[in-house]
mmCIF file of C-alpha atoms in Angstrom:
data_model
loop_
_atom_site.group_PDB
_atom_site.id
_atom_site.type_symbol
_atom_site.label_atom_id
_atom_site.label_comp_id
_atom_site.label_asym_id
_atom_site.label_seq_id
_atom_site.Cartn_x
_atom_site.Cartn_y
_atom_site.Cartn_z
ATOM 1 C CA MET A 9 -68.197 -12.547 -53.805
ATOM 2 C CA GLU A 10 -67.017 -16.133 -54.203
ATOM 3 C CA LYS A 11 -63.445 -15.402 -53.179
ATOM 4 C CA VAL A 12 -61.760 -12.465 -51.488
ATOM 5 C CA ASN A 13 -58.792 -11.134 -53.446
ATOM 6 C CA VAL A 14 -56.010 -10.326 -50.985
ATOM 7 C CA GLY A 15 -52.722 -8.442 -50.923
ATOM 8 C CA VAL A 16 -50.216 -9.076 -48.119
ATOM 9 C CA ILE A 17 -47.913 -6.307 -46.858
ATOM 10 C CA GLY A 18 -44.844 -7.574 -45.009
ATOM 11 C CA LEU A 19 -43.107 -10.937 -45.396
ATOM 12 C CA GLY A 20 -41.165 -11.298 -42.166
ATOM 13 C CA ARG A 21 -41.564 -14.488 -40.147
ATOM 14 C CA LEU A 22 -45.253 -13.860 -39.348
ATOM 15 C CA GLY A 23 -46.030 -12.243 -42.689
ATOM 16 C CA MET A 24 -44.751 -15.316 -44.511
ATOM 17 C CA VAL A 25 -46.840 -17.527 -42.211
ATOM 18 C CA HIS A 26 -49.987 -15.515 -42.992
ATOM 19 C CA ALA A 27 -49.269 -15.543 -46.725
ATOM 20 C CA ASP A 28 -48.708 -19.298 -46.690
ATOM 21 C CA HIS A 29 -51.934 -19.935 -44.773
ATOM 22 C CA LEU A 30 -53.955 -17.686 -47.087
ATOM 23 C CA VAL A 31 -52.585 -19.424 -50.169
ATOM 24 C CA SER A 32 -52.611 -23.005 -48.930
ATOM 25 C CA LEU A 33 -55.357 -23.388 -46.347
ATOM 26 C CA ILE A 34 -58.039 -20.732 -46.786
ATOM 27 C CA SER A 35 -60.126 -21.619 -49.814
ATOM 28 C CA ASP A 36 -62.171 -18.411 -49.810
ATOM 29 C CA ALA A 37 -59.028 -16.268 -50.153
ATOM 30 C CA ASN A 38 -57.153 -15.577 -53.375
ATOM 31 C CA VAL A 39 -53.755 -13.953 -52.801
ATOM 32 C CA LEU A 40 -52.933 -11.847 -55.852
ATOM 33 C CA ALA A 41 -49.915 -9.914 -54.604
ATOM 34 C CA VAL A 42 -47.442 -9.397 -51.784
ATOM 35 C CA CYS A 43 -45.284 -6.455 -50.774
ATOM 36 C CA ALA A 44 -41.929 -6.446 -48.968
ATOM 37 C CA LEU A 45 -38.637 -4.581 -49.072
ATOM 38 C CA ASP A 46 -36.486 -7.716 -49.026
ATOM 39 C CA GLN A 47 -36.033 -9.013 -52.574
ATOM 40 C CA SER A 48 -35.242 -12.544 -51.399
ATOM 41 C CA GLN A 49 -38.602 -12.677 -49.615
ATOM 42 C CA LEU A 50 -40.351 -11.481 -52.765
ATOM 43 C CA ASP A 51 -38.528 -14.045 -54.885
ATOM 44 C CA TYR A 52 -39.596 -16.815 -52.497
ATOM 45 C CA ALA A 53 -43.232 -15.647 -52.565
ATOM 46 C CA LYS A 54 -43.285 -15.395 -56.356
ATOM 47 C CA GLU A 55 -41.859 -18.888 -56.768
ATOM 48 C CA ASN A 56 -43.885 -20.630 -54.066
ATOM 49 C CA PHE A 57 -47.163 -18.707 -54.053
ATOM 50 C CA GLY A 58 -47.378 -17.614 -57.706
ATOM 51 C CA VAL A 59 -48.192 -13.995 -56.822
ATOM 52 C CA ASN A 60 -47.236 -10.574 -58.130
ATOM 53 C CA THR A 61 -44.624 -8.797 -56.033
ATOM 54 C CA TYR A 62 -44.078 -5.176 -55.013
ATOM 55 C CA GLN A 63 -41.686 -3.151 -52.881
ATOM 56 C CA ASN A 64 -44.118 -0.239 -52.555
ATOM 57 C CA TYR A 65 -47.388 -0.978 -50.763
ATOM 58 C CA LYS A 66 -49.200 1.966 -52.339
ATOM 59 C CA GLU A 67 -48.331 0.698 -55.789
ATOM 60 C CA MET A 68 -49.679 -2.738 -54.906
ATOM 61 C CA ILE A 69 -52.934 -1.337 -53.545
ATOM 62 C CA ASP A 70 -53.391 0.984 -56.540
ATOM 63 C CA LYS A 71 -52.565 -1.551 -59.268
ATOM 64 C CA GLU A 72 -53.966 -4.842 -58.015
ATOM 65 C CA ASP A 73 -57.632 -5.788 -58.097
ATOM 66 C CA ILE A 74 -57.715 -6.700 -54.416
ATOM 67 C CA ASP A 75 -60.598 -6.552 -51.968
ATOM 68 C CA ALA A 76 -58.543 -6.662 -48.782
ATOM 69 C CA VAL A 77 -55.043 -6.187 -47.421
ATOM 70 C CA VAL A 78 -53.313 -8.096 -44.639
ATOM 71 C CA ILE A 79 -50.794 -5.805 -42.921
ATOM 72 C CA VAL A 80 -47.849 -7.550 -41.261
ATOM 73 C CA ALA A 81 -45.291 -4.755 -41.663
ATOM 74 C CA PRO A 82 -43.295 -3.240 -38.751
ATOM 75 C CA THR A 83 -45.663 -1.719 -36.202
ATOM 76 C CA GLY A 84 -44.776 1.916 -36.842
ATOM 77 C CA PHE A 85 -46.184 1.674 -40.378
ATOM 78 C CA HIS A 86 -49.574 0.237 -39.409
ATOM 79 C CA PRO A 87 -51.472 3.553 -39.144
ATOM 80 C CA GLU A 88 -50.427 4.968 -42.528
ATOM 81 C CA MET A 89 -50.931 1.652 -44.323
ATOM 82 C CA THR A 90 -54.359 1.115 -42.779
ATOM 83 C CA LYS A 91 -55.537 4.604 -43.685
ATOM 84 C CA TYR A 92 -54.265 4.329 -47.255
ATOM 85 C CA ALA A 93 -55.932 0.950 -47.746
ATOM 86 C CA LEU A 94 -59.264 2.116 -46.344
ATOM 87 C CA ASP A 95 -59.227 5.238 -48.515
ATOM 88 C CA ALA A 96 -58.592 2.970 -51.501
ATOM 89 C CA GLY A 97 -61.738 1.006 -50.627
ATOM 90 C CA LYS A 98 -60.033 -2.068 -49.177
ATOM 91 C CA HIS A 99 -60.898 -4.133 -46.128
ATOM 92 C CA VAL A 100 -58.043 -4.381 -43.625
ATOM 93 C CA PHE A 101 -56.575 -7.040 -41.395
ATOM 94 C CA CYS A 102 -53.813 -5.473 -39.304
ATOM 95 C CA GLU A 103 -51.420 -7.253 -36.987
ATOM 96 C CA LYS A 104 -51.117 -6.024 -33.426
ATOM 97 C CA PRO A 105 -50.270 -3.507 -32.074
ATOM 98 C CA LEU A 106 -52.159 -0.772 -33.918
ATOM 99 C CA GLY A 107 -49.051 1.412 -33.929
ATOM 100 C CA LEU A 108 -46.404 3.022 -31.752
ATOM 101 C CA ASP A 109 -47.306 6.714 -31.614
ATOM 102 C CA MET A 110 -50.504 7.210 -29.630
ATOM 103 C CA GLN A 111 -51.629 10.269 -31.589
ATOM 104 C CA GLU A 112 -51.187 8.407 -34.886
ATOM 105 C CA VAL A 113 -53.136 5.473 -33.460
ATOM 106 C CA LYS A 114 -56.011 7.713 -32.358
ATOM 107 C CA GLU A 115 -56.152 9.242 -35.842
ATOM 108 C CA MET A 116 -56.064 5.731 -37.286
ATOM 109 C CA ALA A 117 -59.004 4.723 -35.075
ATOM 110 C CA GLU A 118 -61.032 7.707 -36.229
ATOM 111 C CA HIS A 119 -60.204 6.833 -39.830
ATOM 112 C CA ILE A 120 -61.442 3.283 -39.300
ATOM 113 C CA LYS A 121 -64.699 4.553 -37.780
ATOM 114 C CA ALA A 122 -65.133 6.859 -40.800
ATOM 115 C CA HIS A 123 -65.215 3.768 -43.063
ATOM 116 C CA PRO A 124 -68.004 1.664 -41.488
ATOM 117 C CA ASP A 125 -68.588 -0.125 -44.792
ATOM 118 C CA LYS A 126 -65.091 -1.644 -44.637
ATOM 119 C CA VAL A 127 -64.125 -4.490 -42.315
ATOM 120 C CA PHE A 128 -61.224 -3.789 -39.985
ATOM 121 C CA GLN A 129 -59.829 -6.652 -37.925
ATOM 122 C CA LEU A 130 -56.946 -6.598 -35.463
ATOM 123 C CA GLY A 131 -54.633 -9.598 -35.072
ATOM 124 C CA PHE A 132 -55.238 -10.626 -31.471
ATOM 125 C CA MET A 133 -55.021 -14.275 -32.507
ATOM 126 C CA ARG A 134 -55.124 -15.739 -28.995
ATOM 127 C CA ARG A 135 -58.860 -15.025 -28.933
ATOM 128 C CA PHE A 136 -59.111 -17.667 -31.673
ATOM 129 C CA ASP A 137 -57.083 -20.315 -29.834
ATOM 130 C CA GLU A 138 -59.324 -23.161 -28.637
ATOM 131 C CA SER A 139 -57.805 -23.254 -25.144
ATOM 132 C CA TYR A 140 -58.299 -19.542 -24.530
ATOM 133 C CA ARG A 141 -61.799 -19.645 -26.011
ATOM 134 C CA HIS A 142 -62.729 -22.539 -23.757
ATOM 135 C CA ALA A 143 -61.413 -20.584 -20.781
ATOM 136 C CA LYS A 144 -63.561 -17.621 -21.846
ATOM 137 C CA GLU A 145 -66.659 -19.842 -21.806
ATOM 138 C CA LEU A 146 -65.778 -21.116 -18.341
ATOM 139 C CA VAL A 147 -65.231 -17.591 -17.050
ATOM 140 C CA ASP A 148 -68.452 -16.272 -18.600
ATOM 141 C CA ASN A 149 -70.422 -19.189 -17.140
ATOM 142 C CA LYS A 150 -69.015 -18.440 -13.666
ATOM 143 C CA GLN A 151 -67.423 -21.897 -13.448
ATOM 144 C CA ILE A 152 -64.650 -20.462 -11.266
ATOM 145 C CA GLY A 153 -66.702 -17.748 -9.578
ATOM 146 C CA ASP A 154 -65.372 -14.192 -9.585
ATOM 147 C CA ILE A 155 -61.862 -13.569 -10.880
ATOM 148 C CA ILE A 156 -59.401 -12.711 -8.109
ATOM 149 C CA TYR A 157 -56.044 -12.830 -9.890
ATOM 150 C CA ILE A 158 -54.563 -13.499 -13.335
ATOM 151 C CA ARG A 159 -50.956 -14.453 -14.075
ATOM 152 C CA ALA A 160 -49.721 -14.457 -17.663
ATOM 153 C CA TYR A 161 -46.365 -15.492 -19.143
ATOM 154 C CA GLY A 162 -45.167 -14.764 -22.677
ATOM 155 C CA ILE A 163 -41.494 -15.650 -23.150
ATOM 156 C CA ASP A 164 -39.792 -16.192 -26.504
ATOM 157 C CA PRO A 165 -36.958 -18.713 -26.956
ATOM 158 C CA ILE A 166 -33.514 -17.269 -26.376
ATOM 159 C CA THR A 167 -32.437 -18.754 -29.720
ATOM 160 C CA GLY A 168 -34.274 -15.863 -31.378
ATOM 161 C CA MET A 169 -32.289 -13.175 -29.542
ATOM 162 C CA GLU A 170 -29.953 -12.365 -32.429
ATOM 163 C CA SER A 171 -32.842 -11.983 -34.866
ATOM 164 C CA PHE A 172 -34.821 -9.858 -32.421
ATOM 165 C CA THR A 173 -31.832 -7.617 -31.630
ATOM 166 C CA LYS A 174 -31.383 -6.900 -35.338
ATOM 167 C CA PHE A 175 -35.109 -6.213 -35.752
ATOM 168 C CA ALA A 176 -35.259 -3.921 -32.715
ATOM 169 C CA THR A 177 -32.154 -2.057 -33.891
ATOM 170 C CA ASP A 178 -33.658 -1.455 -37.337
ATOM 171 C CA ASN A 179 -37.251 -0.913 -36.160
ATOM 172 C CA ASP A 180 -38.798 0.370 -32.955
ATOM 173 C CA SER A 181 -40.499 -2.696 -31.456
ATOM 174 C CA GLY A 182 -42.330 -0.565 -28.911
ATOM 175 C CA GLY A 183 -40.694 -2.431 -26.038
ATOM 176 C CA ILE A 184 -41.493 -5.660 -24.233
ATOM 177 C CA PHE A 185 -44.914 -4.558 -22.971
ATOM 178 C CA VAL A 186 -46.158 -3.233 -26.331
ATOM 179 C CA ASP A 187 -44.564 -5.931 -28.462
ATOM 180 C CA MET A 188 -45.313 -8.996 -26.348
ATOM 181 C CA CYS A 189 -47.421 -8.372 -23.234
ATOM 182 C CA ILE A 190 -50.142 -6.654 -25.276
ATOM 183 C CA HIS A 191 -51.583 -10.094 -26.127
ATOM 184 C CA ASP A 192 -52.086 -10.875 -22.448
ATOM 185 C CA ILE A 193 -53.414 -7.372 -21.792
ATOM 186 C CA ASP A 194 -56.059 -7.995 -24.434
ATOM 187 C CA LEU A 195 -56.956 -11.382 -22.965
ATOM 188 C CA ILE A 196 -57.251 -9.957 -19.467
ATOM 189 C CA ARG A 197 -59.616 -7.258 -20.731
ATOM 190 C CA TRP A 198 -61.556 -9.929 -22.664
ATOM 191 C CA TYR A 199 -61.933 -12.255 -19.685
ATOM 192 C CA THR A 200 -62.722 -9.634 -17.053
ATOM 193 C CA GLU A 201 -64.577 -7.111 -19.237
ATOM 194 C CA MET A 202 -62.768 -4.480 -17.171
ATOM 195 C CA ASP A 203 -59.850 -2.115 -17.630
ATOM 196 C CA PRO A 204 -56.990 -1.716 -15.147
ATOM 197 C CA VAL A 205 -56.633 1.593 -13.372
ATOM 198 C CA GLN A 206 -53.020 1.430 -12.176
ATOM 199 C CA THR A 207 -49.752 -0.327 -12.915
ATOM 200 C CA TRP A 208 -46.377 -0.822 -11.316
ATOM 201 C CA SER A 209 -43.868 -2.339 -13.702
ATOM 202 C CA LEU A 210 -40.220 -3.334 -13.710
ATOM 203 C CA GLY A 211 -37.735 -4.511 -16.323
ATOM 204 C CA ASN A 212 -34.192 -5.837 -16.611
ATOM 205 C CA ASN A 213 -31.596 -7.049 -19.099
ATOM 206 C CA ILE A 214 -29.849 -9.726 -17.058
ATOM 207 C CA ALA A 215 -30.232 -12.343 -19.808
ATOM 208 C CA ALA A 216 -29.359 -9.926 -22.629
ATOM 209 C CA PRO A 217 -27.309 -6.896 -21.511
ATOM 210 C CA GLN A 218 -26.898 -5.803 -25.151
ATOM 211 C CA LEU A 219 -30.561 -4.813 -25.339
ATOM 212 C CA LYS A 220 -29.952 -1.938 -22.933
ATOM 213 C CA GLU A 221 -27.950 -0.207 -25.657
ATOM 214 C CA ILE A 222 -31.029 -0.034 -27.890
ATOM 215 C CA GLY A 223 -33.447 0.943 -25.125
ATOM 216 C CA GLU A 224 -35.105 -2.459 -24.764
ATOM 217 C CA PHE A 225 -35.899 -4.536 -21.684
ATOM 218 C CA GLU A 226 -35.304 -8.251 -22.145
ATOM 219 C CA THR A 227 -37.686 -9.105 -19.288
ATOM 220 C CA GLY A 228 -40.663 -7.015 -18.224
ATOM 221 C CA VAL A 229 -42.974 -7.595 -15.259
ATOM 222 C CA ALA A 230 -46.138 -5.557 -14.742
ATOM 223 C CA THR A 231 -48.714 -5.616 -11.966
ATOM 224 C CA LEU A 232 -52.137 -4.311 -12.944
ATOM 225 C CA LYS A 233 -54.703 -3.148 -10.406
ATOM 226 C CA PHE A 234 -58.435 -3.019 -11.129
ATOM 227 C CA ASP A 235 -61.190 -0.951 -9.491
ATOM 228 C CA ASN A 236 -62.749 -3.978 -7.808
ATOM 229 C CA GLY A 237 -59.413 -5.003 -6.255
ATOM 230 C CA MET A 238 -58.556 -7.695 -8.793
ATOM 231 C CA VAL A 239 -54.849 -7.989 -9.626
ATOM 232 C CA ALA A 240 -53.044 -9.281 -12.720
ATOM 233 C CA THR A 241 -49.362 -9.953 -13.330
ATOM 234 C CA LEU A 242 -47.805 -9.871 -16.793
ATOM 235 C CA ILE A 243 -44.385 -11.362 -17.520
ATOM 236 C CA GLY A 244 -42.789 -10.879 -20.913
ATOM 237 C CA GLY A 245 -39.314 -11.984 -21.937
ATOM 238 C CA ARG A 246 -37.011 -13.372 -24.607
ATOM 239 C CA HIS A 247 -34.872 -15.792 -22.596
ATOM 240 C CA ALA A 248 -36.637 -19.188 -22.494
ATOM 241 C CA ALA A 249 -33.940 -21.829 -22.985
ATOM 242 C CA HIS A 250 -36.385 -24.652 -23.751
ATOM 243 C CA GLY A 251 -38.647 -23.033 -26.354
ATOM 244 C CA ASN A 252 -41.683 -20.756 -26.532
ATOM 245 C CA GLN A 253 -43.325 -20.377 -23.116
ATOM 246 C CA VAL A 254 -46.855 -18.960 -23.204
ATOM 247 C CA GLU A 255 -49.220 -19.649 -20.330
ATOM 248 C CA MET A 256 -51.982 -18.096 -18.273
ATOM 249 C CA GLU A 257 -53.558 -18.830 -14.912
ATOM 250 C CA ILE A 258 -56.916 -17.401 -13.875
ATOM 251 C CA MET A 259 -57.649 -17.671 -10.173
ATOM 252 C CA GLY A 260 -61.319 -17.433 -9.214
ATOM 253 C CA SER A 261 -63.256 -17.399 -5.980
ATOM 254 C CA HIS A 262 -64.459 -20.972 -6.631
ATOM 255 C CA GLY A 263 -61.801 -22.467 -8.888
ATOM 256 C CA TRP A 264 -58.788 -21.949 -11.157
ATOM 257 C CA ILE A 265 -58.083 -22.214 -14.851
ATOM 258 C CA ARG A 266 -54.589 -22.920 -16.134
ATOM 259 C CA ILE A 267 -53.891 -22.636 -19.864
ATOM 260 C CA ALA A 268 -50.789 -24.177 -21.495
ATOM 261 C CA GLN A 269 -48.832 -24.826 -18.338
ATOM 262 C CA GLU A 270 -46.085 -26.481 -20.391
ATOM 263 C CA PRO A 271 -45.273 -25.801 -24.082
ATOM 264 C CA GLU A 272 -45.507 -29.459 -25.077
ATOM 265 C CA LYS A 273 -44.822 -30.153 -28.741
ATOM 266 C CA ASP A 274 -46.639 -33.487 -28.877
ATOM 267 C CA PHE A 275 -47.597 -36.487 -26.761
ATOM 268 C CA VAL A 276 -44.189 -38.152 -26.893
ATOM 269 C CA THR A 277 -42.149 -38.628 -23.724
ATOM 270 C CA LEU A 278 -38.567 -39.909 -24.018
ATOM 271 C CA PHE A 279 -37.227 -42.002 -21.130
ATOM 272 C CA THR A 280 -33.451 -42.608 -21.155
ATOM 273 C CA ASP A 281 -30.538 -42.701 -18.727
ATOM 274 C CA ALA A 282 -30.389 -38.931 -19.170
ATOM 275 C CA GLY A 283 -33.833 -38.589 -17.610
ATOM 276 C CA VAL A 284 -37.357 -37.891 -18.811
ATOM 277 C CA VAL A 285 -37.643 -35.516 -21.774
ATOM 278 C CA ARG A 286 -40.734 -33.864 -23.301
ATOM 279 C CA PRO A 287 -40.093 -31.907 -26.543
ATOM 280 C CA SER A 288 -41.141 -28.224 -26.416
ATOM 281 C CA MET A 289 -42.592 -25.921 -29.040
ATOM 282 C CA GLN A 290 -39.935 -23.576 -30.353
ATOM 283 C CA SER A 291 -41.895 -20.614 -31.740
ATOM 284 C CA PHE A 292 -45.093 -18.635 -31.319
ATOM 285 C CA SER A 293 -46.085 -19.547 -34.890
ATOM 286 C CA GLU A 294 -45.947 -23.217 -33.934
ATOM 287 C CA ARG A 295 -47.897 -22.742 -30.685
ATOM 288 C CA PHE A 296 -50.627 -20.647 -32.302
ATOM 289 C CA GLU A 297 -50.653 -22.101 -35.821
ATOM 290 C CA GLN A 298 -54.329 -23.060 -35.723
ATOM 291 C CA ALA A 299 -55.289 -19.743 -34.117
ATOM 292 C CA PHE A 300 -53.541 -17.839 -36.923
ATOM 293 C CA ILE A 301 -55.456 -19.880 -39.491
ATOM 294 C CA THR A 302 -58.773 -19.445 -37.685
ATOM 295 C CA GLU A 303 -58.442 -15.677 -37.331
ATOM 296 C CA LEU A 304 -57.693 -15.258 -41.052
ATOM 297 C CA LYS A 305 -60.646 -17.488 -41.919
ATOM 298 C CA ASP A 306 -62.746 -15.277 -39.671
ATOM 299 C CA PHE A 307 -61.480 -12.133 -41.429
ATOM 300 C CA ILE A 308 -62.225 -13.525 -44.906
ATOM 301 C CA SER A 309 -65.671 -14.623 -43.716
ATOM 302 C CA ASN A 310 -66.315 -11.163 -42.288
ATOM 303 C CA VAL A 311 -65.308 -9.526 -45.570
ATOM 304 C CA LYS A 312 -67.626 -11.803 -47.568
ATOM 305 C CA ALA A 313 -70.501 -11.060 -45.202
ATOM 306 C CA ASN A 314 -69.548 -7.371 -44.808
ATOM 307 C CA ARG A 315 -69.611 -8.003 -41.057
ATOM 308 C CA GLN A 316 -67.409 -6.203 -38.543
ATOM 309 C CA SER A 317 -65.021 -8.188 -36.355
ATOM 310 C CA ASP A 318 -65.771 -8.956 -32.713
ATOM 311 C CA ILE A 319 -62.364 -7.427 -31.962
ATOM 312 C CA SER A 320 -62.885 -3.676 -32.208
ATOM 313 C CA VAL A 321 -60.376 -0.924 -32.867
ATOM 314 C CA GLU A 322 -61.181 0.299 -29.341
ATOM 315 C CA ASP A 323 -59.820 -3.013 -28.020
ATOM 316 C CA GLY A 324 -56.570 -2.260 -29.808
ATOM 317 C CA VAL A 325 -56.392 1.345 -28.611
ATOM 318 C CA LYS A 326 -57.021 0.456 -24.968
ATOM 319 C CA ALA A 327 -54.594 -2.473 -24.978
ATOM 320 C CA LEU A 328 -51.903 -0.187 -26.411
ATOM 321 C CA GLN A 329 -52.586 2.545 -23.836
ATOM 322 C CA ILE A 330 -52.291 -0.001 -21.017
ATOM 323 C CA ALA A 331 -49.070 -1.435 -22.482
ATOM 324 C CA LYS A 332 -47.588 2.038 -22.781
ATOM 325 C CA ALA A 333 -48.488 2.775 -19.154
ATOM 326 C CA CYS A 334 -46.611 -0.393 -18.150
ATOM 327 C CA LYS A 335 -43.622 0.767 -20.175
ATOM 328 C CA GLU A 336 -43.707 4.204 -18.537
ATOM 329 C CA SER A 337 -43.808 2.644 -15.076
ATOM 330 C CA ALA A 338 -40.852 0.346 -15.846
ATOM 331 C CA GLU A 339 -38.805 3.240 -17.215
ATOM 332 C CA THR A 340 -39.564 5.660 -14.362
ATOM 333 C CA GLY A 341 -39.848 3.195 -11.469
ATOM 334 C CA GLU A 342 -43.082 4.881 -10.467
ATOM 335 C CA ILE A 343 -46.661 3.678 -10.077
ATOM 336 C CA VAL A 344 -48.631 4.938 -13.087
ATOM 337 C CA ASN A 345 -52.350 5.633 -13.126
ATOM 338 C CA ILE A 346 -53.921 4.269 -16.293
ATOM 339 C CA VAL A 347 -56.217 6.759 -18.013
ATOM 340 C CA LEU A 348 -58.057 5.412 -21.048
ATOM 341 C CA ASP A 349 -59.631 7.783 -23.575
#
């Protein structure tokens, strides 16, 4: 096929980013339709992207001559949407996490395996970020020796608290570990090629007491233990005053790697009587813009070549199981053994 006809499900902040990239920057993709519940989002997409619009994803899949769907709906809907699309003969790109209910996710995974002729790709976009990919090469080439410890931060700007609170009230986000730390869990598995066996996790709502009312932690900290003694620390939060803070440090026996120590927006430094100021990135979509584009290009390329993604559904299942173990530990205050199916 010359171009891959695509339908996008979900037009929230990331869904709109994906739709825009597919329309504007990915020449091998042809977006025919989008689906969302919010009429204002649909009106914007119709006017700016020139696509057909739907409020029912099944209707879009059944009526439109699409080859693939890009699912960016709330997490709880991912399993049913993926299964419906696959049964309709469509390739699927699905944002992380795979879902919220573990049984539904396991059934989803089996459904994906039952359609080996269809490409399924999970949105772990950090694997497509040049900095993280370079770090992977360094790790694989033993440039820092054996990994001893990994520290990972993922903290959203506090300016997004109101929007997140509304989202989490209307939709189950899965909690800080499932919603945010799952990216770092995936990277840790990718770098080490190992799975953790135990976690001790904690959470608090000091920066946002209102989240306690909806069962959310604002900040979550998890320690992961591995069979060989390696340790990793995950920190997820929504309270960064300066912008979007995403960083990782990999400590090896013969060297360290530090990725994105500071969320610098550009190469400009302002010197005034108020001090030295470096502008910061304000959103995850800004920090990972190129990675989002690259992963969608990879998905479209995989569909054209009928080639499965390097990111497997098993990667998504295991990352979710680990994230849920972290959540359980934070909620119970107990050390939790991690058992992966």
